[in-house]
Coordinates of C-alpha atoms in Angstrom, one line a residue:
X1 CA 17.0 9.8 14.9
X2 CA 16.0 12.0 11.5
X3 CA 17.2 10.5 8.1
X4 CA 19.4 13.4 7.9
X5 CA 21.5 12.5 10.9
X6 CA 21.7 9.0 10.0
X7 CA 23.4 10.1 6.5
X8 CA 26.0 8.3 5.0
X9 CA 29.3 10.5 3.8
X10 CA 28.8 11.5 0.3
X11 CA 30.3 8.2 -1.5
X12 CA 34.0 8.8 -3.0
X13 CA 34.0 8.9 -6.7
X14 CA 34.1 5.8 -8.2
X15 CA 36.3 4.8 -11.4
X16 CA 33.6 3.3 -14.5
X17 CA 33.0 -0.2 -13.8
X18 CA 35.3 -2.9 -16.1
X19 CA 34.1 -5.7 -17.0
X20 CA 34.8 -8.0 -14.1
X21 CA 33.4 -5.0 -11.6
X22 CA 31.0 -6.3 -8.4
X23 CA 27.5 -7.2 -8.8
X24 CA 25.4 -4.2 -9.1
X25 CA 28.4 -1.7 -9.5
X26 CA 27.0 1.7 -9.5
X27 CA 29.5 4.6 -10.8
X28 CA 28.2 7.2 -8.7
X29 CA 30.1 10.6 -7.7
X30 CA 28.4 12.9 -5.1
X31 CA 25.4 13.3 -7.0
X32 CA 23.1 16.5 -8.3
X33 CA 19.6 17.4 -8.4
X34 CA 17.8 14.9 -10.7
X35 CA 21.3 12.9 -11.7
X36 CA 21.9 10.4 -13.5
X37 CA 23.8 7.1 -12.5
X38 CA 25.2 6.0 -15.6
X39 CA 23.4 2.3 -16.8
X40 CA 25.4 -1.1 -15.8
X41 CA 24.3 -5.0 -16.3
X42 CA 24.8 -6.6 -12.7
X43 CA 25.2 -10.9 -13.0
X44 CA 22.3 -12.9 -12.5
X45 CA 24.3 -15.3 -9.8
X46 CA 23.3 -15.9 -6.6
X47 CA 19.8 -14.4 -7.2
X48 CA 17.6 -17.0 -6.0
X49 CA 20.4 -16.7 -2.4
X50 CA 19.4 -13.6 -1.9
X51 CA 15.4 -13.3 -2.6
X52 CA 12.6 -15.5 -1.8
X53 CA 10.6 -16.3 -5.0
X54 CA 7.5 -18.0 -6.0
X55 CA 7.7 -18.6 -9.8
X56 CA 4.8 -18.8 -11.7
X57 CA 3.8 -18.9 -15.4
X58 CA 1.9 -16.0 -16.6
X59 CA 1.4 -14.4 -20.0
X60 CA 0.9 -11.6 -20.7
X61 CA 1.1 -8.5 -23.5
X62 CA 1.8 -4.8 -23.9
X63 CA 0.6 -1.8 -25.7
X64 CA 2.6 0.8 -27.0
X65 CA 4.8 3.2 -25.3
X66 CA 4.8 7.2 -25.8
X67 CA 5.7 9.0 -28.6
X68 CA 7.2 11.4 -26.5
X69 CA 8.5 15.5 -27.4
X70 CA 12.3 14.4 -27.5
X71 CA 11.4 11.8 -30.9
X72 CA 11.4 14.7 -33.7
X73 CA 15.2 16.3 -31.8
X74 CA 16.2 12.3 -32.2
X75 CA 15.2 12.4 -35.8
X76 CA 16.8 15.8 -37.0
X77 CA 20.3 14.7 -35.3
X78 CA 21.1 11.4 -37.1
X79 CA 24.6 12.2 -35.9
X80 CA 24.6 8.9 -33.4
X81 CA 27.8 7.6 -32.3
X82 CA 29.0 4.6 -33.7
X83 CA 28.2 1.9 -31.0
X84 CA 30.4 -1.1 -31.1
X85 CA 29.6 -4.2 -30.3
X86 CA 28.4 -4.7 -26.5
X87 CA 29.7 -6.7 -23.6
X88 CA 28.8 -10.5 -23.9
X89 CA 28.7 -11.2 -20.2
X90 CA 24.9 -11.8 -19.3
X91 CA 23.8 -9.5 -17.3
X92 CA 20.3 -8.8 -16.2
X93 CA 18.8 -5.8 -17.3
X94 CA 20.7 -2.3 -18.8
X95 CA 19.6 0.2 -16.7
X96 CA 19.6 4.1 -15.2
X97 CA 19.6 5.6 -11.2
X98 CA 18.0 8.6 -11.3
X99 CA 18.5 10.5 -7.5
X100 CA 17.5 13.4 -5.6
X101 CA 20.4 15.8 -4.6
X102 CA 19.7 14.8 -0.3
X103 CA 20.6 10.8 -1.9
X104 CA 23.9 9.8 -0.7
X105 CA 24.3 6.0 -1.6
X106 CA 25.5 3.4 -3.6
X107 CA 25.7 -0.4 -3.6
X108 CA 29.5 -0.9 -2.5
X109 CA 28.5 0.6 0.5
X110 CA 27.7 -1.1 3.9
X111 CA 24.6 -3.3 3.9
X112 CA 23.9 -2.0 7.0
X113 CA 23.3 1.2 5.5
X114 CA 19.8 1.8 4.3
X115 CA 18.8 2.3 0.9
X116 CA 17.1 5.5 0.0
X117 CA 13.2 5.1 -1.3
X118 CA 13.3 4.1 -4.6
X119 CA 10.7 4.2 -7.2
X120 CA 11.1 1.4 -10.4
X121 CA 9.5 3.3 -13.5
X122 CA 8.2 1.0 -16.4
X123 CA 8.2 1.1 -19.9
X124 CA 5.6 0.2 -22.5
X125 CA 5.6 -2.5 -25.6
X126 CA 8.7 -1.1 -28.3
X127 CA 9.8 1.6 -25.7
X128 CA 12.9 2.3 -23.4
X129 CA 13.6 3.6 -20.4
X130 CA 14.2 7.0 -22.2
X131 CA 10.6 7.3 -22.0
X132 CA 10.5 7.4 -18.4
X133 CA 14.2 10.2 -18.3
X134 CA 12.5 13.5 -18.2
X135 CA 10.3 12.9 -16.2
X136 CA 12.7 11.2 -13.6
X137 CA 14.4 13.9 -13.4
X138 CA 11.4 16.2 -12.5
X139 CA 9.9 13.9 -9.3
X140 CA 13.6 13.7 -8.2
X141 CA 13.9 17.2 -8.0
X142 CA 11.0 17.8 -6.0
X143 CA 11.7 14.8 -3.9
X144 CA 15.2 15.3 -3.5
X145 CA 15.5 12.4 -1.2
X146 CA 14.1 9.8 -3.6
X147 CA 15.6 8.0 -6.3
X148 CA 14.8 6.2 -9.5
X149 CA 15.2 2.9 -11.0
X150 CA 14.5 3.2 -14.5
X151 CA 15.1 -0.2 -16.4
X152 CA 15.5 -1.2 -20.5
X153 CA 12.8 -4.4 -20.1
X154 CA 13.9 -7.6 -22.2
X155 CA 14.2 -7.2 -25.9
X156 CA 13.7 -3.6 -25.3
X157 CA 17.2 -0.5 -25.6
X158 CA 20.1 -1.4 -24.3
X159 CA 18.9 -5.0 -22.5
X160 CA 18.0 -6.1 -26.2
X161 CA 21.9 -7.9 -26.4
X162 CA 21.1 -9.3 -23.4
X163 CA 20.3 -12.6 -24.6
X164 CA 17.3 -13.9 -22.3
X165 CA 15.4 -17.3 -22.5
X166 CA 11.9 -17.9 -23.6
X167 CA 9.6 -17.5 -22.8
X168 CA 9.6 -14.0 -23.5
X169 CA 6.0 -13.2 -21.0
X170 CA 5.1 -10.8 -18.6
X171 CA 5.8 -13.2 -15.9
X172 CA 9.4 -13.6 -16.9
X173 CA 9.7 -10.1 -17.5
X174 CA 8.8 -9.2 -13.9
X175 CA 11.4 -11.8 -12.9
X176 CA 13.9 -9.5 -14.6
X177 CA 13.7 -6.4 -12.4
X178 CA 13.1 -8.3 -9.6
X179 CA 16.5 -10.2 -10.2
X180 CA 18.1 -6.6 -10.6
X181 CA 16.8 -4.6 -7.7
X182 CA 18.3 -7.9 -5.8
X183 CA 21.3 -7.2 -7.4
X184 CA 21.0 -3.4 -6.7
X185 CA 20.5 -4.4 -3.1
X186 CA 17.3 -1.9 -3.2
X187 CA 13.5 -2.2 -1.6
X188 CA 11.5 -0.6 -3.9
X189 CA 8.7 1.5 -2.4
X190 CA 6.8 2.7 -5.4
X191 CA 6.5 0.6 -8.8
X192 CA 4.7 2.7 -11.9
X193 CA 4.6 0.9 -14.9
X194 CA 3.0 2.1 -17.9
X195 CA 1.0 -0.4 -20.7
X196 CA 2.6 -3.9 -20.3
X197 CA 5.2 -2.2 -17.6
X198 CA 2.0 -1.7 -15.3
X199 CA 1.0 -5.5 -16.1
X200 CA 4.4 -6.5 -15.2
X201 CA 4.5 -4.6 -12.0
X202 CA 1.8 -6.2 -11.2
X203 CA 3.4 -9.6 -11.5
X204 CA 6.0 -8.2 -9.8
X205 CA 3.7 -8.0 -6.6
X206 CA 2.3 -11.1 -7.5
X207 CA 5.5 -13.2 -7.6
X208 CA 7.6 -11.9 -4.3
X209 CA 7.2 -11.3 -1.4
X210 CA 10.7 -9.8 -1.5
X211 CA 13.0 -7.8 -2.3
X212 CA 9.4 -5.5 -2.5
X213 CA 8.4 -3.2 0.4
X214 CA 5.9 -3.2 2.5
X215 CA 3.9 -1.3 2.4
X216 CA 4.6 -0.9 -1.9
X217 CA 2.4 1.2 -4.2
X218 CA 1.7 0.3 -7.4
X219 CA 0.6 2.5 -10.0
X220 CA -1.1 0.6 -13.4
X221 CA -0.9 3.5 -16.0
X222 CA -3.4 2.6 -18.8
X223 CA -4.0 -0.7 -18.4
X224 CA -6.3 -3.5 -17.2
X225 CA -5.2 -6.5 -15.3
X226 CA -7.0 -8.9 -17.9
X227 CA -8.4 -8.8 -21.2
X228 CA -6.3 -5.9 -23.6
X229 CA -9.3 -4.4 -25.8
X230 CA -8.4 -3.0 -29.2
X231 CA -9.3 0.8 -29.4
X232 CA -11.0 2.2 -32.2
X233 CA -10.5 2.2 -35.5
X234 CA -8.1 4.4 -37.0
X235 CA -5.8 4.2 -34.1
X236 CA -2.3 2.8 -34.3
X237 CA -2.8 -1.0 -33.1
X238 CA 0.3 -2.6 -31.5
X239 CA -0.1 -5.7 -32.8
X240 CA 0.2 -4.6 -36.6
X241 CA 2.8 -2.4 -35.6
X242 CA 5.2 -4.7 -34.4
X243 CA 4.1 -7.6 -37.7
X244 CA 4.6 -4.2 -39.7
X245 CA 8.2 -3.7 -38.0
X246 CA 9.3 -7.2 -38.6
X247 CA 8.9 -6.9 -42.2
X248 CA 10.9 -4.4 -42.6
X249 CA 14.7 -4.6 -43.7
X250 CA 16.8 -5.6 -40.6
X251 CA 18.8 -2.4 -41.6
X252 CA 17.6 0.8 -43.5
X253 CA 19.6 4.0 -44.3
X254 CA 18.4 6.6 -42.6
X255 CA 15.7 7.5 -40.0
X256 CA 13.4 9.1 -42.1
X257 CA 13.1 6.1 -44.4
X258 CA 11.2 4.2 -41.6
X259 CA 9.1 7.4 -40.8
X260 CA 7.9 7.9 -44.4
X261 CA 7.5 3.9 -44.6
X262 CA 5.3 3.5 -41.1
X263 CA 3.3 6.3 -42.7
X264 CA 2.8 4.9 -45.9
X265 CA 1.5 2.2 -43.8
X266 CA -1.5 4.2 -42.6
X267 CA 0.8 4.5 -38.9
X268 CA 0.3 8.3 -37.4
X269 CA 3.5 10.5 -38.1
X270 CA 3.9 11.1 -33.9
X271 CA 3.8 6.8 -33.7
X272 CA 6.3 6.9 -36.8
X273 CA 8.8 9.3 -35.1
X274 CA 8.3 7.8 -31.7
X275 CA 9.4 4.7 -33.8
X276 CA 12.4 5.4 -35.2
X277 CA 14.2 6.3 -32.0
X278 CA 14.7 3.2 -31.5
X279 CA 17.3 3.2 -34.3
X280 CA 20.9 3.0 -33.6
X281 CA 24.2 3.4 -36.2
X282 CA 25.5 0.3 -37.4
X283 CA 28.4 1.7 -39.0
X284 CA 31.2 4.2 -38.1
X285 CA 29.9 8.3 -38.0
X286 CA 32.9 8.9 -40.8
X287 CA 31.4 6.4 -43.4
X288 CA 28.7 8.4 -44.6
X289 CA 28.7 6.5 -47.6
X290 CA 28.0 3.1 -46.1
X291 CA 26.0 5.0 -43.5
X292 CA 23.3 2.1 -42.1
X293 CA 21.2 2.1 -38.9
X294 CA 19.5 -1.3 -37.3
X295 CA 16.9 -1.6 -34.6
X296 CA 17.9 -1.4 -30.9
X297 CA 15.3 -3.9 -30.3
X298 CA 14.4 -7.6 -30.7
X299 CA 11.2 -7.5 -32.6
X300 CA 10.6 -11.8 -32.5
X301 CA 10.7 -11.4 -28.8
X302 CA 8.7 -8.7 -28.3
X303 CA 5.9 -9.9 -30.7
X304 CA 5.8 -12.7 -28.3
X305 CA 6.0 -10.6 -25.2
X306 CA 3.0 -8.2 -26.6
X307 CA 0.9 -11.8 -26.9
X308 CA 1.7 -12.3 -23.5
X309 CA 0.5 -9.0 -22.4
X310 CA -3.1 -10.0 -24.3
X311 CA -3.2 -13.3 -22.6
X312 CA -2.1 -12.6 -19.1
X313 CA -5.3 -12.3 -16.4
X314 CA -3.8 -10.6 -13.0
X315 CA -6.9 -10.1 -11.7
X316 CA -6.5 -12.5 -8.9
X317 CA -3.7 -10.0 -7.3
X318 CA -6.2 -7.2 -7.5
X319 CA -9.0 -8.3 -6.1
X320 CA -6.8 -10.4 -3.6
X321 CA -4.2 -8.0 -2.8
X322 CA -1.9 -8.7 0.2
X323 CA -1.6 -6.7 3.2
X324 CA 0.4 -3.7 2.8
X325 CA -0.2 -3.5 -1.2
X326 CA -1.7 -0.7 -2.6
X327 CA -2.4 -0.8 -6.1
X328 CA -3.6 2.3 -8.2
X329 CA -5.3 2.4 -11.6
X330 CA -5.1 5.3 -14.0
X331 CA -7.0 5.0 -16.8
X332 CA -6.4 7.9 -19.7
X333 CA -9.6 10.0 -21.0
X334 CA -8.5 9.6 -24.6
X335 CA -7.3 5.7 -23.9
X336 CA -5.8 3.2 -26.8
X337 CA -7.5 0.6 -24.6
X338 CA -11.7 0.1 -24.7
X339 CA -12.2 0.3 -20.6
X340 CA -15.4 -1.8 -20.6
X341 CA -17.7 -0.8 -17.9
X342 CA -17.1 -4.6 -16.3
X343 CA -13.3 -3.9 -16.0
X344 CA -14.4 -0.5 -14.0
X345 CA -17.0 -2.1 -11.6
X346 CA -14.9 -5.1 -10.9
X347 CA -11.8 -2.6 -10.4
X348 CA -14.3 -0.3 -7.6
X349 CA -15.3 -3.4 -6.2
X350 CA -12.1 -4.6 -5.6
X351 CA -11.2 -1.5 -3.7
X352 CA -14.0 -2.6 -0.6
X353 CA -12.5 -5.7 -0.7
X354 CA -8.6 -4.4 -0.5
X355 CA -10.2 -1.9 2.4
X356 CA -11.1 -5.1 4.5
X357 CA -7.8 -6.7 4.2
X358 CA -5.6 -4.0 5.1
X359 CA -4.2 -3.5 0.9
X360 CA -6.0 -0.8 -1.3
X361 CA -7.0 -0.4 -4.8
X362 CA -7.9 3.3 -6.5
X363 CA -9.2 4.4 -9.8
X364 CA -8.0 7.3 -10.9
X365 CA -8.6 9.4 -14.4
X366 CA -6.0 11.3 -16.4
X367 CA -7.7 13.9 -18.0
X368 CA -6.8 15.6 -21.5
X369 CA -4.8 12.9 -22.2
X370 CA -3.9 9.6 -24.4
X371 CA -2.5 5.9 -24.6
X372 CA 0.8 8.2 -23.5
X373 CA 0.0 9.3 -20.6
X374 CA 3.7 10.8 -19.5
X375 CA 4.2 12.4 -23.0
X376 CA 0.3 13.7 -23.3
X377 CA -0.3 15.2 -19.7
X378 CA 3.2 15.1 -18.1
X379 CA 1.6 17.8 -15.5
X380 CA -1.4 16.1 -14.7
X381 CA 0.6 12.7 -14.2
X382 CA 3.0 14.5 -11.9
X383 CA 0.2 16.2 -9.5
X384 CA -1.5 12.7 -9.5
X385 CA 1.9 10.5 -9.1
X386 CA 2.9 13.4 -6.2
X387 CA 0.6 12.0 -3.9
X388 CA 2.5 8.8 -3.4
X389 CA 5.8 10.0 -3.2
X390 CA 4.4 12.5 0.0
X391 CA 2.5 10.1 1.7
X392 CA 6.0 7.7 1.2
X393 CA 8.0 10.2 2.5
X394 CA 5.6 11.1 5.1
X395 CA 5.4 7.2 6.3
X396 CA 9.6 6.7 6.3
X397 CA 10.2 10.2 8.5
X398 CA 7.5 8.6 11.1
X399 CA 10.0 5.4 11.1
X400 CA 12.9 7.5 11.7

């Protein structure tokens, strides 16, 4: 029977979810090309009922995300709307649904009823899932059946007031989404995780054999499984970044007052923008007098997390991958990161290895492109990313 015929009805429209709404509530009417489900915080009970876990205790560390195009519109129109204080129900991780207009599904439906393919996109070190929005909405427009997890990580956007315990790793990171795609009742087929989000896919892989797919790709965007080495000098370093950050004033004025600061601070003025979208109004849009803004992230936690990402060695998933994992490198031609030459060998030599055991590892290159790779080259990232998402939907209409 073809996926088409097996189609649920288009799901009725649902009212917003209050506060005592069912695990992984999703507020979904019958959806458009490249929509967006609006971002909930499911409950972290009954997790460890519903998915079989290995916990283990990596560390691990991030680099930077992309200062993408939409940073300079953020800092023209300070005009934010006052954001009250948030829900104190612990949740597990703020999030979007991006779906393709053939996607007709949501999580009250039956659990007899499939989930679509779903991809989980990433972030990097002091980014969001906004960094991942754009181009969402592009790969679910030309795969219209697919859809799109894209997730705030720990002391990162809106999952920052999520209060989480230490430590704050990569290890406990990955436990995060994996907890929420439980919740979300999904089975991810494609994980792309950029910087420290392709570190923590990895973990992801590394630490259950469910609620992931087999087979699962993985895609590593800019990063190594083991040792993080410091790019050149004159480059924005993450590290002093985030110390940089954290001695700032937990509230400024305006946007452009951390801009001209990071500057001052030998930062570049793309990093500097890129920066100060993470700024949201602490006090109401009519009080222009007492205007104030305050960081949507938590910088202690993510200094610790970015250590993590420095110390964490995942090596041992890639060059033992498990049947039915296939993991993908990318590294960027203008790269943040030093690739040593040993970190390329081992990675090529891995991919015999994965060959023999019925997994797969790839190198690829991103050319004419940086550290931020989605903001740099979004064209060349999409031809490359395409491949996946074709040979997915290939696979799944065999099935059916």
């Amino acid at each position: 029977m073809s996926a088409a015929a097996r189609a649920p009805p288009p799901p009725r429209a649902l009212s917003a979810p209050s506060r005592r709404a069912p695990l992984g509530a999703v507020n979904l009417s019958a959806p458009r090309p490249g929509a967006r489900v609006g971002a909930a915080r499911p409950r972290e009970e009954n997790f460890h009922n519903n998915c079989l876990l290995t916990s283990s205790s990596l560390n691990s560390s991030p680099l930077l995300c992309p200062p993408c195009n939409c940073a300079q519109m953020a800092l023209a129109d300070t005009r934010i709307p006052y954001q009250p204080d948030v829900d104190k129900h612990a949740g597990v991780l703020a999030y979007e649904l991006v779906q393709g207009n053939l996607v007709q599904w949501n999580s009250f439906m039956d659990k007899a009823i499939p989930d679509p393919p779903t991809a989980v996109l990433l972030h990097g070190i002091l980014g969001s899932r906004k960094n991942w929005g754009s181009f969402a909405k592009r790969l679910a427009q030309e795969f219209p059946m697919w859809q799109f997890l894209l997730v705030d990580l720990r002391c990162h956007g809106d999952s920052a007031s999520i209060k989480k315990r230490g430590p704050h790793t990569v290890a406990s990171t990955a436990l995060d989404v994996l907890k929420l795609i439980v919740q979300l009742r999904l089975t991810p087929r494609v994980l792309v995780g950029h910087s420290f989000g392709g570190k923590v896919a990895l973990s992801m892989v590394e630490q259950a054999a469910k609620p992931l797919a087999r087979p699962v790709r993985v895609w590593v965007l800019d990063a190594t499984p083991g040792k993080v080495r410091a790019g050149v000098d004159g480059e924005d370093h993450p590290a002093e970044l985030i110390e940089f950050l954290r001695r700032m004033p937990e509230q400024v004025s305006s946007k452009q007052e951390v801009v001209d600061a990071l500057v001052k601070g030998q930062f570049s003025v793309d990093v500097a923008r890129w920066v100060a979208t993470n700024l949201h109004r602490t006090s109401p849009l009519g009080q222009r007098s007492s205007s104030s803004f305050s960081w949507t992230f938590d910088l202690n936690g993510i200094s610790e997390m970015y250590k993590s990402y420095e110390d964490t060695n995942l090596w041992r998933i890639v060059e033992n991958v498990p049947r039915g994992v296939h993991i993908n490198f990318l590294k960027a031609e203008r790269s943040l990161h030093r690739w040593a030459l040993e970190d390329l060998q081992r990675i090529h030599t891995a991919e015999e290895l994965a060959a023999d055991e019925g997994g797969g590892v790839e190198m690829h290159v991103l050319e004419d492109a940086g550290h931020w790779v989605h903001a740099d080259n979004p064209d060349g990232l999409f031809r490359i990313l395409s491949s996946t998402f074709r040979i997915e939907t290939t696979i799944r209409g065999m099935q059916d």
